[in-house]
Backbone as ProteinMPNN parsed JSONL, in Angstrom:
{"seq_chain_A": "MNLILLGAPGAGKGTQAGLLVEKLGIPTISTGNMLREAIHNGTEIGQLAKRYMDDGCLVPDDVVLSIVGERVQKDDCRKGFILDGFPRTVPQAEGLEKLGIGIDHVVSIEISDDEIVARMTGRRVCLKCGATYHVVANPPKAEGICDSCGDELVIRDDDKAETVRHRIEVYHAQTEELKVFYKNKGKLRLVDGKQSIEDANHAILVAIGAAK", "coords_chain_A": {"N_chain_A": [[-10.442, -6.856, -16.816], [-8.803, -5.127, -14.357], [-7.607, -1.975, -13.808], [-5.221, 0.448, -12.607], [-4.46, 3.781, -13.196], [-1.732, 5.818, -13.23], [-0.18, 9.04, -13.122], [1.566, 12.083, -13.377], [0.28, 15.5, -13.173], [-0.408, 16.668, -16.413], [0.881, 14.613, -17.706], [-0.476, 13.178, -19.551], [-2.409, 11.426, -18.824], [-5.253, 11.516, -18.814], [-5.845, 11.55, -21.572], [-4.816, 9.046, -22.364], [-6.4, 7.373, -20.807], [-8.902, 7.766, -22.008], [-8.445, 6.586, -24.528], [-7.959, 3.946, -23.77], [-10.425, 3.207, -22.727], [-11.94, 3.065, -25.073], [-10.574, 1.009, -26.476], [-10.455, -1.202, -24.762], [-12.984, -1.477, -23.808], [-13.946, -0.941, -21.242], [-14.965, 0.986, -18.358], [-13.738, 4.251, -17.324], [-13.115, 5.222, -14.051], [-13.397, 7.86, -11.956], [-12.558, 9.411, -8.867], [-13.673, 11.9, -8.281], [-15.892, 12.053, -10.06], [-17.3, 9.842, -9.127], [-17.969, 10.597, -6.509], [-19.614, 12.831, -7.03], [-21.681, 11.546, -8.433], [-22.7, 9.747, -6.513], [-23.628, 11.553, -4.629], [-25.535, 12.933, -6.158], [-27.322, 10.849, -6.658], [-28.274, 10.452, -4.185], [-27.521, 8.458, -2.387], [-26.876, 6.61, 0.658], [-24.16, 6.665, 1.39], [-23.365, 8.703, -0.318], [-24.737, 10.909, 0.751], [-23.433, 11.106, 3.177], [-20.826, 11.727, 2.31], [-21.362, 14.212, 1.183], [-21.893, 15.79, 3.414], [-19.352, 16.073, 4.564], [-18.058, 17.437, 2.46], [-19.582, 19.768, 2.248], [-18.87, 20.958, 4.578], [-16.373, 21.736, 3.967], [-14.373, 19.879, 4.244], [-11.989, 17.188, 3.666], [-13.081, 14.188, 2.157], [-13.235, 11.3, 4.079], [-11.067, 8.365, 3.877], [-12.416, 5.883, 4.283], [-15.016, 6.434, 3.533], [-14.767, 7.175, 0.822], [-13.745, 4.779, -0.159], [-15.941, 3.122, 0.254], [-17.685, 4.187, -1.62], [-16.285, 3.64, -3.966], [-16.4, 0.856, -3.822], [-19.177, 0.469, -4.176], [-19.449, 1.46, -6.76], [-17.927, -0.216, -8.489], [-19.404, -2.478, -8.547], [-21.343, -2.201, -10.416], [-23.015, -2.917, -13.562], [-21.535, -2.12, -15.843], [-18.947, -2.525, -15.149], [-18.32, -5.153, -15.262], [-16.513, -6.396, -16.992], [-14.256, -5.195, -16.206], [-12.328, -2.268, -15.135], [-11.013, 1.111, -15.088], [-9.218, 2.763, -12.743], [-8.931, 6.088, -11.972], [-7.083, 8.483, -10.462], [-7.328, 7.372, -8.0], [-6.226, 4.647, -6.072], [-4.521, 7.111, -3.996], [-2.758, 6.913, -1.985], [-0.868, 4.59, 0.097], [-2.403, 3.483, 2.299], [-4.987, 3.762, 1.175], [-4.765, 2.033, -1.01], [-4.399, -0.364, 0.343], [-6.878, -0.451, 1.513], [-8.524, -0.974, -0.691], [-7.787, -3.618, -1.18], [-8.747, -4.839, 1.147], [-11.435, -4.626, 0.702], [-11.723, -6.507, -1.172], [-11.308, -5.854, -3.801], [-9.706, -6.567, -6.559], [-6.673, -5.739, -8.261], [-5.253, -5.769, -11.427], [-3.18, -4.592, -13.024], [-0.988, -1.817, -12.573], [-0.504, 1.063, -14.106], [1.953, 3.357, -14.712], [2.488, 6.43, -16.06], [5.365, 7.711, -17.137], [7.254, 10.649, -16.973], [9.504, 13.383, -17.302], [9.913, 15.955, -14.799], [10.608, 18.483, -15.811], [9.741, 18.318, -18.451], [6.983, 18.141, -18.079], [6.459, 20.64, -16.937], [7.138, 22.268, -19.121], [5.18, 21.452, -20.944], [2.753, 22.189, -19.652], [2.977, 24.898, -18.948], [3.009, 26.002, -21.398], [0.473, 26.094, -22.287], [-2.386, 27.801, -23.502], [-5.373, 29.66, -23.074], [-8.614, 30.583, -24.225], [-10.732, 32.731, -22.706], [-13.171, 33.572, -23.483], [-14.408, 31.869, -25.492], [-13.519, 29.378, -24.796], [-11.643, 27.875, -26.193], [-8.576, 26.022, -26.518], [-5.01, 26.204, -26.655], [-1.543, 25.488, -27.521], [1.685, 26.73, -27.14], [3.714, 25.46, -28.516], [2.873, 22.835, -29.421], [0.304, 23.273, -30.471], [-0.117, 25.97, -31.714], [-1.756, 29.228, -31.876], [-2.888, 30.976, -34.863], [-2.23, 33.672, -34.895], [-0.058, 35.12, -32.598], [-1.054, 34.902, -29.249], [-3.719, 35.38, -29.766], [-7.033, 34.223, -30.13], [-7.97, 31.835, -32.529], [-10.615, 31.242, -33.116], [-12.458, 33.183, -32.067], [-11.133, 35.577, -31.852], [-10.461, 36.731, -29.477], [-8.374, 37.604, -26.601], [-5.737, 35.396, -25.603], [-4.983, 33.622, -22.607], [-2.89, 32.695, -19.765], [-3.8, 30.227, -17.601], [-4.14, 30.268, -14.003], [-3.55, 27.78, -12.908], [-1.719, 26.82, -14.714], [0.61, 28.222, -14.449], [4.138, 28.414, -13.88], [5.136, 28.131, -11.187], [2.932, 27.112, -9.859], [2.492, 24.734, -11.237], [4.846, 23.308, -10.659], [4.528, 22.976, -7.91], [2.259, 21.321, -7.848], [3.334, 19.062, -9.034], [5.234, 18.321, -7.121], [3.551, 17.64, -4.988], [2.253, 15.474, -6.144], [4.386, 13.605, -6.469], [5.093, 13.248, -3.774], [2.831, 11.975, -2.803], [2.651, 9.701, -4.422], [4.992, 8.133, -4.838], [5.506, 6.213, -2.778], [3.286, 4.646, -3.154], [3.763, 3.551, -5.672], [5.978, 1.934, -5.084], [4.726, 0.132, -3.376], [2.983, -1.263, -5.14], [4.867, -2.194, -6.936], [6.268, -4.025, -5.423], [4.387, -5.979, -5.337], [4.43, -6.916, -7.839], [2.93, -5.667, -9.806], [3.275, -3.199, -10.974], [3.629, -1.206, -13.867], [5.722, 0.533, -15.902], [5.575, 3.212, -18.172], [6.84, 5.043, -20.883], [6.123, 8.383, -21.107], [6.831, 10.387, -22.822], [6.852, 9.858, -25.496], [4.958, 9.72, -28.629], [1.342, 10.093, -28.567], [0.024, 7.873, -29.684], [2.076, 5.929, -29.706], [2.635, 5.747, -26.979], [0.213, 4.767, -26.065], [0.177, 2.263, -27.313], [2.348, 1.122, -26.008], [1.342, 0.938, -23.43], [-0.73, -0.928, -23.805], [0.797, -3.154, -24.536], [2.219, -3.501, -22.156], [0.235, -4.338, -20.392], [-0.555, -6.642, -21.509], [-2.442, -6.585, -23.552], [-2.164, -5.919, -26.165], [-2.776, -6.058, -29.681]], "CA_chain_A": [[-9.132, -6.368, -16.402], [-8.904, -3.985, -13.452], [-6.382, -1.179, -13.929], [-5.024, 1.757, -11.984], [-3.651, 4.619, -14.073], [-1.016, 6.871, -12.505], [0.553, 9.978, -13.97], [1.572, 13.446, -12.851], [-0.49, 16.448, -13.982], [0.232, 16.965, -17.686], [1.567, 13.436, -18.263], [-1.306, 12.601, -20.613], [-3.203, 10.342, -18.233], [-6.628, 11.614, -19.288], [-5.87, 11.143, -22.982], [-4.615, 7.601, -22.431], [-7.583, 6.726, -20.237], [-9.932, 7.794, -23.035], [-8.12, 5.589, -25.555], [-8.113, 2.615, -23.189], [-11.871, 2.951, -22.651], [-12.361, 2.649, -26.42], [-9.947, -0.239, -26.93], [-10.697, -2.31, -23.843], [-14.414, -1.583, -23.534], [-14.199, -0.851, -19.8], [-15.114, 2.398, -18.003], [-12.833, 4.956, -16.421], [-13.801, 5.634, -12.828], [-12.633, 8.87, -11.211], [-13.154, 9.64, -7.542], [-14.512, 13.094, -8.36], [-17.166, 11.689, -10.693], [-18.011, 8.915, -8.239], [-18.548, 11.37, -5.403], [-20.737, 13.623, -7.553], [-22.772, 10.63, -8.781], [-23.292, 9.243, -5.27], [-24.372, 12.671, -4.027], [-26.689, 13.178, -7.03], [-28.269, 9.748, -6.502], [-28.792, 10.494, -2.82], [-27.245, 7.231, -1.636], [-26.491, 6.855, 2.047], [-22.746, 7.055, 1.389], [-23.307, 10.006, -0.985], [-25.17, 11.937, 1.707], [-22.354, 11.249, 4.161], [-19.749, 12.46, 1.638], [-21.808, 15.598, 0.99], [-21.746, 16.519, 4.675], [-17.942, 16.448, 4.685], [-17.722, 18.422, 1.437], [-20.259, 21.015, 2.597], [-18.115, 21.554, 5.689], [-15.044, 22.084, 3.458], [-13.41, 18.865, 4.699], [-11.712, 16.068, 2.782], [-13.899, 13.003, 2.43], [-12.333, 10.274, 4.64], [-10.771, 7.199, 3.032], [-13.406, 4.809, 4.382], [-16.201, 6.838, 2.771], [-14.423, 7.063, -0.6], [-13.632, 3.348, -0.46], [-17.303, 2.586, 0.161], [-18.238, 4.637, -2.9], [-15.6, 2.828, -4.988], [-16.974, -0.48, -3.727], [-20.498, 0.512, -4.806], [-19.34, 1.747, -8.201], [-17.377, -1.331, -9.27], [-20.398, -3.548, -8.605], [-22.309, -1.917, -11.482], [-22.913, -3.804, -14.724], [-20.529, -1.716, -16.83], [-17.62, -2.903, -14.654], [-18.204, -6.615, -15.254], [-15.29, -6.809, -17.706], [-13.123, -4.485, -15.627], [-12.445, -0.815, -14.98], [-9.769, 1.877, -14.942], [-9.301, 3.725, -11.649], [-8.175, 7.296, -12.283], [-7.06, 9.382, -9.312], [-7.5, 6.61, -6.763], [-5.798, 5.229, -4.798], [-3.413, 8.076, -3.997], [-1.865, 6.575, -0.874], [-0.79, 3.163, 0.427], [-3.59, 3.06, 3.058], [-6.119, 3.619, 0.264], [-4.533, 0.799, -1.771], [-4.692, -1.461, 1.274], [-8.325, -0.453, 1.679], [-9.085, -1.697, -1.844], [-7.558, -5.049, -0.962], [-9.643, -5.302, 2.206], [-12.771, -4.724, 0.116], [-11.717, -7.597, -2.144], [-11.226, -5.307, -5.159], [-8.4, -6.948, -7.098], [-6.077, -4.904, -9.313], [-4.379, -6.577, -12.279], [-2.006, -3.819, -13.446], [-0.906, -0.398, -12.211], [0.282, 1.683, -15.174], [2.456, 4.691, -14.379], [3.023, 7.152, -17.218], [6.568, 8.366, -16.631], [7.718, 11.788, -17.749], [10.32, 14.229, -16.42], [9.259, 17.157, -14.275], [10.853, 19.615, -16.722], [8.864, 18.139, -19.615], [5.623, 18.484, -17.648], [6.401, 22.105, -16.803], [7.128, 22.82, -20.481], [3.87, 21.171, -21.538], [1.632, 22.879, -19.016], [3.134, 26.348, -18.987], [2.81, 26.44, -22.779], [-0.955, 26.074, -22.613], [-3.069, 29.092, -23.541], [-6.826, 29.446, -23.078], [-9.49, 31.719, -24.528], [-11.772, 32.772, -21.688], [-14.461, 33.902, -24.115], [-15.048, 30.73, -26.156], [-13.051, 28.13, -24.203], [-10.656, 27.183, -27.027], [-7.26, 25.881, -25.891], [-3.872, 26.128, -27.577], [-0.237, 25.298, -26.893], [2.609, 27.561, -27.912], [4.544, 24.602, -29.357], [2.136, 21.726, -30.034], [-0.899, 23.71, -31.179], [-0.132, 27.426, -31.562], [-2.753, 29.974, -32.649], [-2.335, 31.575, -36.086], [-1.61, 34.926, -34.453], [0.373, 34.933, -31.21], [-1.857, 35.503, -28.19], [-5.08, 35.679, -30.227], [-7.816, 33.029, -30.419], [-8.366, 31.651, -33.933], [-12.066, 31.097, -33.256], [-13.266, 34.382, -31.79], [-10.309, 36.779, -31.896], [-10.222, 37.277, -28.142], [-7.013, 37.407, -26.095], [-5.443, 34.136, -24.92], [-4.367, 33.845, -21.299], [-2.355, 31.544, -19.039], [-4.57, 29.979, -16.381], [-3.322, 30.209, -12.793], [-3.104, 26.386, -12.743], [-0.657, 26.534, -15.676], [1.8, 29.016, -14.163], [5.242, 27.505, -13.547], [5.252, 27.84, -9.76], [1.796, 26.262, -9.497], [2.729, 23.414, -11.836], [5.901, 22.622, -9.894], [3.955, 22.578, -6.619], [1.387, 20.165, -8.095], [4.205, 17.912, -9.29], [5.806, 17.93, -5.826], [2.486, 16.96, -4.238], [2.044, 14.178, -6.797], [5.487, 12.711, -6.107], [5.009, 12.939, -2.345], [1.737, 11.026, -2.601], [2.617, 8.538, -5.299], [6.186, 7.289, -4.865], [5.311, 5.053, -1.891], [2.265, 3.812, -3.784], [4.428, 2.812, -6.747], [6.778, 0.887, -4.437], [3.747, -0.836, -2.864], [2.529, -2.122, -6.236], [6.051, -2.848, -7.507], [6.548, -5.187, -4.577], [3.369, -6.99, -5.639], [4.614, -7.316, -9.226], [1.828, -5.148, -10.625], [3.606, -1.887, -11.526], [4.089, -1.154, -15.256], [6.184, 1.882, -16.232], [5.461, 3.516, -19.601], [7.427, 6.336, -21.257], [5.078, 9.316, -21.507], [7.325, 11.452, -23.699], [6.631, 9.469, -26.888], [3.682, 10.167, -29.182], [0.149, 9.541, -27.917], [-0.224, 6.534, -30.237], [3.126, 5.009, -29.243], [2.446, 5.543, -25.54], [-0.944, 3.885, -25.898], [0.598, 0.91, -27.686], [3.233, 0.641, -24.934], [0.469, 0.565, -22.295], [-1.404, -2.176, -24.155], [1.813, -4.213, -24.456], [2.561, -3.688, -20.736], [-0.84, -5.045, -19.686], [-0.85, -7.867, -22.237], [-3.68, -6.418, -24.325], [-1.839, -5.466, -27.527], [-3.208, -6.987, -30.736]], "C_chain_A": [[-9.308, -5.103, -15.565], [-7.572, -3.241, -13.416], [-6.411, 0.027, -13.017], [-4.1, 2.533, -12.909], [-3.06, 5.762, -13.258], [-0.301, 7.778, -13.494], [0.463, 11.364, -13.374], [0.684, 14.353, -13.705], [0.264, 16.767, -15.273], [0.933, 15.791, -18.334], [0.779, 12.785, -19.396], [-2.208, 11.484, -20.133], [-4.641, 10.345, -18.757], [-6.788, 11.16, -20.725], [-5.758, 9.634, -23.1], [-5.811, 6.845, -21.852], [-8.704, 6.665, -21.266], [-9.7, 6.753, -24.115], [-8.319, 4.163, -25.029], [-9.586, 2.238, -23.047], [-12.377, 2.423, -23.993], [-11.845, 1.25, -26.766], [-10.249, -1.438, -26.049], [-12.174, -2.506, -23.516], [-14.761, -1.607, -22.055], [-14.227, 0.623, -19.406], [-13.941, 2.948, -17.191], [-13.646, 5.444, -15.235], [-12.914, 6.634, -12.1], [-13.343, 9.143, -9.893], [-14.08, 10.845, -7.567], [-15.876, 12.785, -8.942], [-17.985, 10.769, -9.796], [-18.692, 9.658, -7.088], [-19.761, 12.158, -5.872], [-21.938, 12.734, -7.862], [-23.481, 10.119, -7.527], [-24.132, 10.321, -4.587], [-25.652, 12.932, -4.825], [-27.76, 12.108, -6.837], [-28.846, 9.659, -5.092], [-28.57, 9.224, -2.034], [-26.801, 7.589, -0.219], [-25.045, 7.327, 2.143], [-22.588, 8.44, 0.739], [-23.706, 11.139, -0.052], [-24.104, 12.184, 2.765], [-21.201, 12.052, 3.566], [-20.105, 13.935, 1.507], [-21.634, 16.409, 2.269], [-20.295, 16.961, 4.887], [-17.59, 17.57, 3.711], [-18.359, 19.773, 1.743], [-19.541, 21.744, 3.722], [-16.698, 21.955, 5.273], [-13.97, 21.109, 3.886], [-13.16, 17.839, 3.594], [-12.609, 14.894, 3.166], [-12.972, 11.898, 2.923], [-12.19, 9.057, 3.723], [-11.885, 6.16, 3.079], [-14.671, 5.134, 3.601], [-15.934, 6.701, 1.271], [-14.343, 5.594, -1.003], [-15.012, 2.698, -0.581], [-17.942, 2.958, -1.165], [-17.598, 3.865, -4.054], [-16.203, 1.421, -5.012], [-18.345, -0.566, -4.378], [-20.369, 0.604, -6.321], [-18.892, 0.527, -8.998], [-18.32, -2.529, -9.316], [-21.384, -3.364, -9.762], [-21.988, -2.739, -12.736], [-21.784, -3.426, -15.679], [-19.111, -2.068, -16.399], [-17.4, -4.419, -14.661], [-16.913, -7.089, -15.909], [-14.047, -6.11, -17.161], [-13.364, -2.991, -15.562], [-11.051, -0.202, -14.903], [-9.983, 2.875, -13.82], [-8.365, 4.894, -11.94], [-8.243, 8.229, -11.073], [-7.279, 8.69, -7.978], [-6.966, 5.199, -7.004], [-4.653, 6.233, -4.976], [-2.373, 7.731, -2.942], [-1.869, 5.062, -0.642], [-1.987, 2.724, 1.278], [-4.833, 2.907, 2.178], [-5.984, 2.333, -0.562], [-4.819, -0.421, -0.902], [-6.195, -1.59, 1.512], [-9.026, -1.166, 0.536], [-8.956, -3.195, -1.654], [-8.522, -5.606, 0.092], [-11.075, -5.442, 1.701], [-12.874, -5.875, -0.887], [-11.703, -7.119, -3.583], [-9.819, -5.573, -5.694], [-7.952, -6.019, -8.207], [-5.095, -5.769, -10.101], [-3.084, -5.869, -12.633], [-2.128, -2.386, -12.956], [0.048, 0.252, -13.209], [0.669, 3.097, -14.76], [3.075, 5.321, -15.623], [4.15, 8.045, -16.727], [7.022, 9.489, -17.558], [8.465, 12.721, -16.808], [9.538, 15.455, -15.962], [9.421, 18.337, -15.228], [9.953, 19.535, -17.953], [7.416, 18.514, -19.264], [5.471, 19.995, -17.534], [6.323, 22.759, -18.182], [5.76, 22.623, -21.144], [2.789, 22.093, -20.973], [1.761, 24.389, -19.046], [2.978, 26.895, -20.4], [1.354, 26.504, -23.185], [-1.537, 27.488, -22.54], [-4.569, 28.85, -23.731], [-7.543, 30.735, -23.445], [-10.634, 31.699, -23.522], [-13.152, 33.021, -22.288], [-15.143, 32.665, -24.696], [-14.561, 29.375, -25.646], [-12.03, 27.362, -25.017], [-9.307, 27.13, -26.306], [-6.186, 25.695, -26.953], [-2.623, 25.769, -26.775], [0.794, 25.98, -27.777], [3.51, 26.743, -28.829], [3.692, 23.595, -30.131], [0.944, 22.167, -30.873], [-1.044, 25.222, -31.077], [-1.275, 28.079, -32.342], [-2.088, 30.592, -33.884], [-1.637, 32.893, -35.782], [-1.293, 34.802, -32.965], [-0.545, 35.66, -30.236], [-3.3, 35.784, -28.553], [-5.791, 34.378, -30.603], [-8.219, 32.984, -31.89], [-9.88, 31.731, -34.102], [-12.825, 32.405, -33.09], [-12.462, 35.677, -31.759], [-10.033, 37.403, -30.55], [-8.797, 36.957, -27.692], [-6.887, 36.05, -25.403], [-4.694, 34.42, -23.623], [-3.766, 32.544, -20.767], [-3.18, 31.379, -17.77], [-3.628, 29.925, -15.177], [-2.752, 28.807, -12.584], [-1.909, 26.05, -13.628], [0.595, 27.382, -15.468], [2.878, 28.116, -13.554], [5.298, 27.14, -12.066], [4.119, 26.929, -9.285], [2.004, 24.844, -10.003], [3.764, 22.648, -11.019], [5.376, 22.169, -8.525], [3.069, 21.344, -6.788], [2.209, 18.899, -8.348], [4.806, 17.397, -7.979], [4.788, 17.153, -4.994], [2.257, 15.563, -4.81], [3.135, 13.187, -6.385], [5.4, 12.284, -4.636], [3.94, 11.886, -2.067], [2.009, 9.671, -3.261], [3.832, 7.62, -5.213], [6.04, 6.047, -3.982], [4.293, 4.088, -2.486], [2.87, 2.967, -4.9], [5.28, 1.672, -6.179], [5.866, -0.233, -3.939], [3.337, -1.805, -3.966], [3.693, -2.816, -6.95], [6.369, -4.12, -6.722], [5.547, -6.324, -4.798], [3.451, -7.469, -7.093], [3.568, -6.769, -10.18], [2.142, -3.815, -11.305], [4.163, -1.997, -12.932], [4.453, 0.299, -15.579], [6.149, 2.079, -17.743], [6.003, 4.92, -19.851], [6.336, 7.256, -21.786], [5.542, 10.393, -22.455], [7.128, 11.113, -25.175], [5.258, 9.956, -27.367], [2.519, 9.487, -28.458], [-0.088, 8.102, -28.369], [0.794, 5.528, -29.721], [2.986, 4.714, -27.747], [1.28, 4.599, -25.287], [-0.598, 2.439, -26.233], [1.47, 0.31, -26.584], [2.415, 0.209, -23.72], [-0.202, -0.784, -22.583], [-0.447, -3.371, -24.103], [2.085, -4.549, -22.978], [1.51, -4.484, -19.98], [-1.285, -6.301, -20.422], [-2.107, -7.803, -23.073], [-3.424, -5.944, -25.731], [-2.267, -6.528, -28.544], [-2.192, -6.999, -31.877]], "O_chain_A": [[-9.899, -4.126, -16.024], [-6.543, -3.803, -13.041], [-7.472, 0.561, -12.693], [-3.078, 2.012, -13.356], [-3.785, 6.567, -12.674], [0.126, 7.342, -14.563], [-0.602, 11.777, -12.913], [0.369, 14.007, -14.844], [1.448, 17.101, -15.23], [1.524, 15.942, -19.403], [1.307, 11.94, -20.118], [-2.711, 10.691, -20.929], [-5.181, 9.294, -19.102], [-7.749, 10.469, -21.063], [-6.512, 9.008, -23.845], [-6.185, 5.79, -22.363], [-9.381, 5.645, -21.393], [-10.643, 6.106, -24.572], [-8.789, 3.285, -25.753], [-9.951, 1.076, -23.228], [-13.143, 1.461, -24.046], [-12.586, 0.415, -27.283], [-10.296, -2.569, -26.533], [-12.574, -3.556, -23.013], [-15.751, -2.22, -21.654], [-13.575, 1.439, -20.058], [-13.254, 2.218, -16.476], [-14.728, 6.008, -15.396], [-11.808, 6.298, -11.677], [-14.571, 9.109, -9.814], [-15.147, 10.826, -6.953], [-16.899, 13.198, -8.397], [-19.207, 10.894, -9.712], [-19.841, 9.38, -6.744], [-20.803, 12.165, -5.217], [-23.079, 13.111, -7.591], [-24.709, 10.064, -7.48], [-25.2, 10.044, -4.041], [-26.721, 13.129, -4.247], [-28.954, 12.406, -6.849], [-29.777, 8.897, -4.833], [-29.33, 8.924, -1.114], [-26.405, 8.721, 0.059], [-24.735, 8.265, 2.877], [-21.779, 9.251, 1.188], [-23.088, 12.204, -0.06], [-23.893, 13.317, 3.198], [-20.658, 12.945, 4.217], [-19.254, 14.805, 1.696], [-21.269, 17.584, 2.215], [-20.037, 18.079, 5.333], [-16.915, 18.533, 4.076], [-17.739, 20.813, 1.521], [-19.588, 22.97, 3.82], [-15.916, 22.445, 6.088], [-12.787, 21.451, 3.898], [-13.993, 17.64, 2.71], [-12.86, 14.644, 4.345], [-11.998, 11.582, 2.239], [-13.066, 8.762, 2.91], [-12.264, 5.611, 2.044], [-15.327, 4.239, 3.068], [-16.768, 6.177, 0.534], [-14.822, 5.214, -2.071], [-15.221, 1.826, -1.425], [-18.654, 2.154, -1.767], [-18.28, 3.481, -5.004], [-16.48, 0.868, -6.076], [-18.654, -1.548, -5.053], [-21.077, -0.075, -7.065], [-19.428, 0.266, -10.075], [-18.067, -3.489, -10.043], [-22.17, -4.264, -10.056], [-20.86, -3.188, -12.941], [-21.145, -4.302, -16.262], [-18.172, -1.929, -17.184], [-16.406, -4.906, -14.124], [-16.29, -8.049, -15.456], [-12.928, -6.391, -17.591], [-14.448, -2.504, -15.885], [-10.055, -0.892, -14.685], [-10.843, 3.75, -13.93], [-7.162, 4.712, -12.131], [-9.316, 8.704, -10.704], [-7.402, 9.347, -6.945], [-7.236, 4.617, -8.054], [-3.923, 6.204, -5.967], [-1.238, 8.204, -3.001], [-2.753, 4.35, -1.119], [-2.55, 1.665, 1.002], [-5.646, 2.014, 2.414], [-6.969, 1.63, -0.786], [-5.413, -1.395, -1.364], [-6.716, -2.691, 1.69], [-10.005, -1.881, 0.752], [-9.888, -3.952, -1.928], [-9.046, -6.709, -0.058], [-11.84, -6.267, 2.201], [-13.956, -6.184, -1.387], [-12.042, -7.875, -4.493], [-8.864, -4.889, -5.325], [-8.77, -5.562, -9.006], [-4.22, -6.417, -9.526], [-2.009, -6.463, -12.556], [-3.217, -1.814, -12.925], [1.257, 0.023, -13.164], [-0.195, 3.932, -14.492], [4.055, 4.815, -16.169], [3.924, 9.01, -15.997], [7.156, 9.301, -18.767], [8.1, 12.84, -15.638], [8.627, 15.925, -16.645], [8.481, 19.106, -15.432], [9.463, 20.553, -18.441], [6.717, 19.131, -20.067], [4.474, 20.561, -17.981], [5.541, 23.687, -18.392], [5.251, 23.518, -21.819], [2.015, 22.695, -21.717], [0.757, 25.093, -19.157], [2.833, 28.102, -20.59], [1.032, 26.919, -24.298], [-1.218, 28.262, -21.637], [-4.974, 27.944, -24.46], [-7.145, 31.827, -23.04], [-11.419, 30.752, -23.491], [-14.173, 32.715, -21.672], [-16.321, 32.428, -24.43], [-15.116, 28.339, -26.011], [-11.584, 26.298, -24.589], [-8.937, 28.055, -25.583], [-6.424, 25.107, -28.008], [-2.631, 25.747, -25.545], [0.783, 25.831, -28.999], [4.021, 27.269, -29.818], [3.782, 23.514, -31.356], [0.606, 21.523, -31.866], [-1.972, 25.716, -30.438], [-1.714, 27.542, -33.359], [-0.864, 30.713, -33.937], [-0.583, 33.192, -36.343], [-2.152, 34.424, -32.169], [-0.788, 36.86, -30.364], [-4.04, 36.358, -27.754], [-5.23, 33.536, -31.303], [-8.74, 33.958, -32.433], [-10.37, 32.23, -35.116], [-13.728, 32.708, -33.871], [-13.039, 36.759, -31.651], [-9.442, 38.48, -30.471], [-8.102, 36.152, -28.312], [-7.801, 35.607, -24.708], [-3.877, 35.338, -23.55], [-4.08, 31.452, -21.24], [-3.249, 32.296, -16.952], [-2.456, 29.576, -15.318], [-1.614, 28.654, -12.139], [-1.166, 25.111, -13.34], [1.547, 27.269, -16.241], [2.577, 27.181, -12.812], [5.486, 25.973, -11.722], [4.319, 26.079, -8.417], [1.73, 23.874, -9.297], [3.574, 21.468, -10.723], [5.744, 21.098, -8.043], [3.119, 20.426, -5.969], [1.827, 17.806, -7.93], [4.878, 16.188, -7.754], [5.117, 16.141, -4.375], [2.088, 14.595, -4.069], [2.836, 12.058, -5.996], [5.606, 11.117, -4.301], [4.114, 11.019, -1.211], [1.643, 8.626, -2.723], [3.709, 6.428, -5.492], [6.409, 4.948, -4.396], [4.417, 2.871, -2.344], [2.524, 1.795, -5.05], [5.297, 0.572, -6.732], [6.199, -1.411, -4.068], [3.34, -3.02, -3.764], [3.522, -3.901, -7.506], [6.697, -5.155, -7.3], [5.826, -7.482, -4.485], [2.661, -8.306, -7.53], [3.34, -7.34, -11.247], [1.357, -3.348, -12.129], [5.072, -2.791, -13.177], [3.599, 1.184, -15.534], [6.626, 1.235, -18.502], [5.675, 5.863, -19.132], [5.697, 6.952, -22.792], [4.745, 11.237, -22.864], [7.229, 12.0, -26.024], [4.494, 10.536, -26.595], [2.688, 8.447, -27.821], [-0.363, 7.222, -27.553], [0.437, 4.412, -29.343], [3.19, 3.584, -27.304], [1.344, 3.74, -24.408], [-1.014, 1.51, -25.541], [1.345, -0.872, -26.263], [2.753, -0.772, -23.057], [-0.24, -1.666, -21.725], [-0.829, -4.463, -23.681], [2.171, -5.717, -22.601], [1.832, -5.216, -19.044], [-2.254, -6.951, -20.031], [-2.771, -8.816, -23.291], [-4.369, -5.595, -26.439], [-2.139, -7.728, -28.304], [-2.376, -7.718, -32.86]]}, "name": "protein", "num_of_chains": 1, "seq": "MNLILLGAPGAGKGTQAGLLVEKLGIPTISTGNMLREAIHNGTEIGQLAKRYMDDGCLVPDDVVLSIVGERVQKDDCRKGFILDGFPRTVPQAEGLEKLGIGIDHVVSIEISDDEIVARMTGRRVCLKCGATYHVVANPPKAEGICDSCGDELVIRDDDKAETVRHRIEVYHAQTEELKVFYKNKGKLRLVDGKQSIEDANHAILVAIGAAK"}
């Protein structure tokens, strides 16, 4: 089963991908990891990608698509895979089709922008030991103080409200056309991301016909 997993920052996409890997026995493939692996392995496509990245440029679609094509041919993808973070645009989705990479389901974890802002701006991080907390879901015992090492907790720049809202805007701008593209092909599955992790995971499995 070949899946694409969509979700705005903070929607829980990473958590759900991890659960799906366990339950379906197929790997999650992220473009970032693929690029790093191709560069590390010194493949021809990896060396080409590295030149763009070293110059501070975005890696072109055709190069990323070539890396995706290489990756899905590996043995661990025989039973399928989960694409995380790719495609982001309709031309990239069309590129997958041209490579003959079929997609069975596109799962979009749906959650309101306000809920995402509340989730992400509530996150607190200890810079000393790396522990993470959330003011509502997982608060520290003492406000602003790390349980593990006693250091001060901070809000990362990525978790500040204005940054979060900008990331959400970028996500919507990139993804809405992509969702329409896959909806027209009958492959889009919408799942409520505001429910519990377990319930959301069950809803995904039902949506893709893999619930037991």
